PDB file of C-alpha atoms in Angstrom:
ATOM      1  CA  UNK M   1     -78.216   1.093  27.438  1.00  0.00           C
ATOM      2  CA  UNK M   2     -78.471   3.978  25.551  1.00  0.00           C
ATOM      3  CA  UNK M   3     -75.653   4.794  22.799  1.00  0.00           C
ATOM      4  CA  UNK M   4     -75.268   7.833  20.565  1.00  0.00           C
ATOM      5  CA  UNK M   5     -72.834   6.597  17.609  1.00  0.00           C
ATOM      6  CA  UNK M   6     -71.258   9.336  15.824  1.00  0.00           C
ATOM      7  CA  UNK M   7     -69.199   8.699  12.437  1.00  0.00           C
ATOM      8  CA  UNK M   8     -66.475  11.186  11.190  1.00  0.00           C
ATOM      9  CA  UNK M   9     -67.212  11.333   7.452  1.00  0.00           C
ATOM     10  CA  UNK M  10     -63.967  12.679   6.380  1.00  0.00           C
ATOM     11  CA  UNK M  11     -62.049  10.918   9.171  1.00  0.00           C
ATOM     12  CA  UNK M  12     -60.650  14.526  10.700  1.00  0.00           C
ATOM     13  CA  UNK M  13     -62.056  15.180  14.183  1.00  0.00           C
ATOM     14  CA  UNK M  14     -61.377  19.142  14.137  1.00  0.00           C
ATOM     15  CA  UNK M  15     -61.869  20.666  17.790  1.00  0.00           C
ATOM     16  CA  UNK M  16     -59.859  22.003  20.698  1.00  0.00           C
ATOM     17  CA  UNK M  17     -59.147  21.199  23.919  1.00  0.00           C
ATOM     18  CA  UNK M  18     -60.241  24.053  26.743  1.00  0.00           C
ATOM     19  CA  UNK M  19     -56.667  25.058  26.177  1.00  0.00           C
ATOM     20  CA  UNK M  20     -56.901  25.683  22.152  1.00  0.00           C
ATOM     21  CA  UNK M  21     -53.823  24.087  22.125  1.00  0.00           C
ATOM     22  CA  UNK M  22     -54.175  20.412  20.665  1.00  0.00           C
ATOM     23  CA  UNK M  23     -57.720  17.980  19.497  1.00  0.00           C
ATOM     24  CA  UNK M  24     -60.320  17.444  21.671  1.00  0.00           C
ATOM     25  CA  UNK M  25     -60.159  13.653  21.874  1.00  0.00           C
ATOM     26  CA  UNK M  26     -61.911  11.926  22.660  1.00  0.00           C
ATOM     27  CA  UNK M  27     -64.606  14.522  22.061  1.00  0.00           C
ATOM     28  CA  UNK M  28     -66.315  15.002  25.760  1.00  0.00           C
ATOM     29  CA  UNK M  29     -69.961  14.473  26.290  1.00  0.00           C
ATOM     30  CA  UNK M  30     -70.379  18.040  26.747  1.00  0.00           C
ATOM     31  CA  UNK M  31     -69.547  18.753  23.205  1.00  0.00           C
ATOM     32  CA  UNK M  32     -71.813  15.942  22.058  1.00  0.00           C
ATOM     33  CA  UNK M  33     -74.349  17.733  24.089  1.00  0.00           C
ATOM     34  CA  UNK M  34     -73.823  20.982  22.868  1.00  0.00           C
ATOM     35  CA  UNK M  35     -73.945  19.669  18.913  1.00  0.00           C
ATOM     36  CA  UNK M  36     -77.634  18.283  19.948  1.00  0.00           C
ATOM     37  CA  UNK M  37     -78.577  21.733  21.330  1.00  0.00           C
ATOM     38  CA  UNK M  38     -77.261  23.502  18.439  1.00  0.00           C
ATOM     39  CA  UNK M  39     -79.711  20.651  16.529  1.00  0.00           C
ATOM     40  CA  UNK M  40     -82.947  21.519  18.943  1.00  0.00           C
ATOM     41  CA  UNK M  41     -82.389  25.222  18.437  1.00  0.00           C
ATOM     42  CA  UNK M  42     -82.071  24.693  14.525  1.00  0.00           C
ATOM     43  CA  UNK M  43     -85.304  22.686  14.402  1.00  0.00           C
ATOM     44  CA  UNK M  44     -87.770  24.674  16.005  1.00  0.00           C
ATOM     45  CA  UNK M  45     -86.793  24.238  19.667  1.00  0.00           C
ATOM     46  CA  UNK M  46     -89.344  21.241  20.476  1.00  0.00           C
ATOM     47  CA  UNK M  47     -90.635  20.218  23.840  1.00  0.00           C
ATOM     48  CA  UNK M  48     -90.464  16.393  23.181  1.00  0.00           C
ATOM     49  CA  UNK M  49     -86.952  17.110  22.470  1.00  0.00           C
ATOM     50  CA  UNK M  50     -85.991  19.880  25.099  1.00  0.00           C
ATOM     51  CA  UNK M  51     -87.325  16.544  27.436  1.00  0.00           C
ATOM     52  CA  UNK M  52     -84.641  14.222  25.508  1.00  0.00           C
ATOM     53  CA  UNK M  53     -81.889  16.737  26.474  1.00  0.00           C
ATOM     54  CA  UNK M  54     -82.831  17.485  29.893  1.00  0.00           C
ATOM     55  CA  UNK M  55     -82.974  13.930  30.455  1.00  0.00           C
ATOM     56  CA  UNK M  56     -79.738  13.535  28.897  1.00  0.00           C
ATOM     57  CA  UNK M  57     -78.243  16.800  31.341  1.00  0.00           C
ATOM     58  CA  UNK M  58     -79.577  15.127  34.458  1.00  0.00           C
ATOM     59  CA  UNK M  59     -77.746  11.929  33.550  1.00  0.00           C
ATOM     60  CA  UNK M  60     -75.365  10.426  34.791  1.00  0.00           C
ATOM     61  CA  UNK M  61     -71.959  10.868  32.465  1.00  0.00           C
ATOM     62  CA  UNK M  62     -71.655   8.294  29.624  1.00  0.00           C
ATOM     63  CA  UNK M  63     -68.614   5.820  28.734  1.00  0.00           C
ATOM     64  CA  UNK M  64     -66.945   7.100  25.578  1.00  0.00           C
ATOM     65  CA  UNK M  65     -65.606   4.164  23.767  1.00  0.00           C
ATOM     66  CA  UNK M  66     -63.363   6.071  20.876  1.00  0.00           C
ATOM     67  CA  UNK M  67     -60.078   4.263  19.160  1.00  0.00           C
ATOM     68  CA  UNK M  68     -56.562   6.196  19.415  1.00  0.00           C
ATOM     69  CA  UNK M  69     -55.880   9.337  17.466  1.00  0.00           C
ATOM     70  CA  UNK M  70     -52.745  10.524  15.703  1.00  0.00           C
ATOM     71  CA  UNK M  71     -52.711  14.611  16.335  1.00  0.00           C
ATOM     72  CA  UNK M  72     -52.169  16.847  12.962  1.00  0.00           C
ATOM     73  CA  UNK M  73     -49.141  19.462  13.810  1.00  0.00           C
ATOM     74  CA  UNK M  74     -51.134  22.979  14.397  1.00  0.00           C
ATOM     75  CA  UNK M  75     -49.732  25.746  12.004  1.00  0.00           C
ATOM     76  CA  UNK M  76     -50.479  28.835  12.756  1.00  0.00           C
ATOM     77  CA  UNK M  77     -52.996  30.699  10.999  1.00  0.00           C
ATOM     78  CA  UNK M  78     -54.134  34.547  10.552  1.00  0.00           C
ATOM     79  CA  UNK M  79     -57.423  35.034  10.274  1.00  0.00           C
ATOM     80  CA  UNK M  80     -60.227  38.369  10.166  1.00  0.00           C
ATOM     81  CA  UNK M  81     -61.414  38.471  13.817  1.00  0.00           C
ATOM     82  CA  UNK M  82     -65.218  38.181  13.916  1.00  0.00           C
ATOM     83  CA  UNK M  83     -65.876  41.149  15.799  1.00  0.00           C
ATOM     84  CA  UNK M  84     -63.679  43.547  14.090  1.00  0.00           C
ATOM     85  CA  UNK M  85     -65.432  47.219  14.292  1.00  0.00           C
ATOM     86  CA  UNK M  86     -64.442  48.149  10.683  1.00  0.00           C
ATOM     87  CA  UNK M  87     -63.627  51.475   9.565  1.00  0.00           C
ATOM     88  CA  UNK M  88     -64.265  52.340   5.697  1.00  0.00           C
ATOM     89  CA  UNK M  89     -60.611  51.639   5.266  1.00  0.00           C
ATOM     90  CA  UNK M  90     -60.002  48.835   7.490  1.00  0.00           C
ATOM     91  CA  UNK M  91     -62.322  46.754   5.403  1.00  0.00           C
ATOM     92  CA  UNK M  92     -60.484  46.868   2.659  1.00  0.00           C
ATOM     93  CA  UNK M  93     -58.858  43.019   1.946  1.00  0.00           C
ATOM     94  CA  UNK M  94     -55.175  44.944   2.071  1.00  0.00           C
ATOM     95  CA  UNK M  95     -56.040  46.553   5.820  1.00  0.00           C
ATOM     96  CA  UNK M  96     -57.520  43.732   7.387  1.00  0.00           C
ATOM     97  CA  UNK M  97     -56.511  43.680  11.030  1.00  0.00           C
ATOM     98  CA  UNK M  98     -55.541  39.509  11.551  1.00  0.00           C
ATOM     99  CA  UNK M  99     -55.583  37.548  14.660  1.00  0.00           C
ATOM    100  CA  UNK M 100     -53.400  34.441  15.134  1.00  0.00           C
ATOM    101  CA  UNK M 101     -55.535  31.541  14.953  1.00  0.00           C
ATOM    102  CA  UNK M 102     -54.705  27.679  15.558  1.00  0.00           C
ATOM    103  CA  UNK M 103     -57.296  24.876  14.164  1.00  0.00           C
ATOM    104  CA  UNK M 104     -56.733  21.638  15.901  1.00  0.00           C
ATOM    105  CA  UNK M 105     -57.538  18.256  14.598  1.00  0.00           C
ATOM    106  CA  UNK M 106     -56.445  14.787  14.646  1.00  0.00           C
ATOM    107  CA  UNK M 107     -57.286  11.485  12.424  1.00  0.00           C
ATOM    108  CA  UNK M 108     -58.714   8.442  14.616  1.00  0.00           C
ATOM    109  CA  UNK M 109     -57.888   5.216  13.964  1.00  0.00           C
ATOM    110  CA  UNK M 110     -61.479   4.383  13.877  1.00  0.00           C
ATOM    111  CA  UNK M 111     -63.878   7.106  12.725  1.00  0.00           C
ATOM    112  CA  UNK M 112     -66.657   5.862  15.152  1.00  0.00           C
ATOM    113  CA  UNK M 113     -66.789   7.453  18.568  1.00  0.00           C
ATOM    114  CA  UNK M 114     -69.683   5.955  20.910  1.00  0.00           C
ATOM    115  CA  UNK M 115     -71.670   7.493  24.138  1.00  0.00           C
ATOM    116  CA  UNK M 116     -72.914   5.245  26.079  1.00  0.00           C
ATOM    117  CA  UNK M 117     -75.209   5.572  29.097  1.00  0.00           C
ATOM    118  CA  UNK M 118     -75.714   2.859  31.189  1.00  0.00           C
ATOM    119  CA  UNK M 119     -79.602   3.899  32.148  1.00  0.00           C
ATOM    120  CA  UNK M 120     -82.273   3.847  29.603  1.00  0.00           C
ATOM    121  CA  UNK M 121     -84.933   6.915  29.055  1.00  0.00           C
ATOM    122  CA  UNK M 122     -88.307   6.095  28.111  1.00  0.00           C
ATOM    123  CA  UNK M 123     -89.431   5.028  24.607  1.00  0.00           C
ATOM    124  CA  UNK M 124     -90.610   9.107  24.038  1.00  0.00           C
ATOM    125  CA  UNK M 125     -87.224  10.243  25.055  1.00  0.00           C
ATOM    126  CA  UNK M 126     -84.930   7.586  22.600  1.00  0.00           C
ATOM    127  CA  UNK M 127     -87.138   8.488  19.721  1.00  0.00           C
ATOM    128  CA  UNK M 128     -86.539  12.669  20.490  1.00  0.00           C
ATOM    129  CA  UNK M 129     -82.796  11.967  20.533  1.00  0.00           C
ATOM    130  CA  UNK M 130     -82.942  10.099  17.759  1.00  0.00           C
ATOM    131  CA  UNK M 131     -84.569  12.485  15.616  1.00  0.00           C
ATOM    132  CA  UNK M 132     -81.912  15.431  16.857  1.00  0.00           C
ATOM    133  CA  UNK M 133     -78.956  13.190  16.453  1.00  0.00           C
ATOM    134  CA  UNK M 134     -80.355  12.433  13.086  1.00  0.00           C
ATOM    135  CA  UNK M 135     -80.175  15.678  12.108  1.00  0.00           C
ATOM    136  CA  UNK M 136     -77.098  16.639  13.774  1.00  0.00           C
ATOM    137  CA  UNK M 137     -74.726  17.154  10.849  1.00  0.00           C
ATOM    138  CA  UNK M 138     -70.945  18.200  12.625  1.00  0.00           C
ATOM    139  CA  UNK M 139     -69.281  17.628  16.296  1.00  0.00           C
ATOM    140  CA  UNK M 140     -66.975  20.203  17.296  1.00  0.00           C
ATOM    141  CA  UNK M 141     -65.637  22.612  14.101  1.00  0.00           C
ATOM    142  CA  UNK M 142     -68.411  22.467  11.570  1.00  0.00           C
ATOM    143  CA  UNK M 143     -65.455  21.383   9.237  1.00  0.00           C
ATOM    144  CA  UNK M 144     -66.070  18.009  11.301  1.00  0.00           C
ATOM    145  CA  UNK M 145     -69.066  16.288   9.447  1.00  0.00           C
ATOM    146  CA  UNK M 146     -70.433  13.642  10.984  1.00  0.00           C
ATOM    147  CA  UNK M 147     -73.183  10.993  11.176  1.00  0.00           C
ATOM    148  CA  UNK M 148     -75.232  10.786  14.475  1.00  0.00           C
ATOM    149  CA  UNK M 149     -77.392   8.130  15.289  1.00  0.00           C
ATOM    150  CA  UNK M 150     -79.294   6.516  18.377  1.00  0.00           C
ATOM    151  CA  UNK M 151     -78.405   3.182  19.250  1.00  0.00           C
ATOM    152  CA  UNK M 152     -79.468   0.790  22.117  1.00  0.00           C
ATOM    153  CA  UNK M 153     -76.429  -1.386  22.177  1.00  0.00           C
ATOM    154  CA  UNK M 154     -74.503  -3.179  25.421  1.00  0.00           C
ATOM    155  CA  UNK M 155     -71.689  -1.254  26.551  1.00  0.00           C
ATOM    156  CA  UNK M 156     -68.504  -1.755  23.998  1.00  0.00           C
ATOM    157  CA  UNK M 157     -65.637  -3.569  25.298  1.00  0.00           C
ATOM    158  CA  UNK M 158     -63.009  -0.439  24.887  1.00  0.00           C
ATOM    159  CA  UNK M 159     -65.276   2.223  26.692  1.00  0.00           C
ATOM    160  CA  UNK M 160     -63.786   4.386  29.594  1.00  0.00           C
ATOM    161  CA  UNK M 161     -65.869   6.253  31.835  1.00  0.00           C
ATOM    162  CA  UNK M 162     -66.045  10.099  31.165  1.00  0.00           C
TER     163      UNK M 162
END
């Protein structure tokens, strides 16, 4: 089986639901997949690894074994928006148009999150995800830091299908 093993380093998961309204957990395999992407795109786009994550895409959806989660209370924040079309005046710190802005997060009991697909790609394949989950430095919020490794384990006792 193939397992990718990701480790919260600060033990905050930081990411919203589809909602915005409370933590993403556990974190879906689509945002797994989308960190890896962001990874690929960030290292050159290769084919050897476009192949890991197509394979990945056409399979089927992984257990997520992930421990409970107490939720942080969301405070409300105010924030620049991004695509603010600033005036000379408006971009002064005083005149700054702000948006309301909620950050989600939550603290698992267990840092360690685990995908796990029951099929297993070829040997070309593990060793292209390995090298993007290697690099692949935050899950969700890029506040989220994380360790992201490649794993052929059995399937863990406390996974749930996806």
């Amino acid at each position: 089986m193939l397992t990718v093993e990701v480790e919260y380093l600060a033990g905050v998961a930081r990411a919203a639901n589809d909602r915005g309204d409370a933590p993403d957990w556990p974190p879906q395999p689509d945002r797994l997949f989308s960190a890896l992407v962001a990874t690929w795109a960030a290292r050159g786009e290769k084919p050897a690894e476009r192949a890991a994550l197509e394979w990945l895409e056409q399979a089927e959806p992984p257990m997520i074994a992930a421990s409970s989660a107490a939720w942080r209370s969301v405070v409300k924040v105010f924030v620049p928006p991004n695509d603010d079309t600033a005036t000379a005046i408006t971009v002064m710190p005083e005149r700054r148009r702000r948006q309301e802005r909620r950050f989600p997060a939550c603290i698992p009991a267990d840092p360690l999150v685990r995908w796990v697909w029951p099929a297993m790609p070829s040997e070309a394949v593990t060793e292209a995800l390995e090298a993007l989950a290697r690099d692949t430095s935050y899950l969700g919020h890029s506040a989220s830091l994380v360790r992201c490794m490649v794993r052929r384990l059995a399937a863990p006792g406390n996974a749930v299908a996806a």
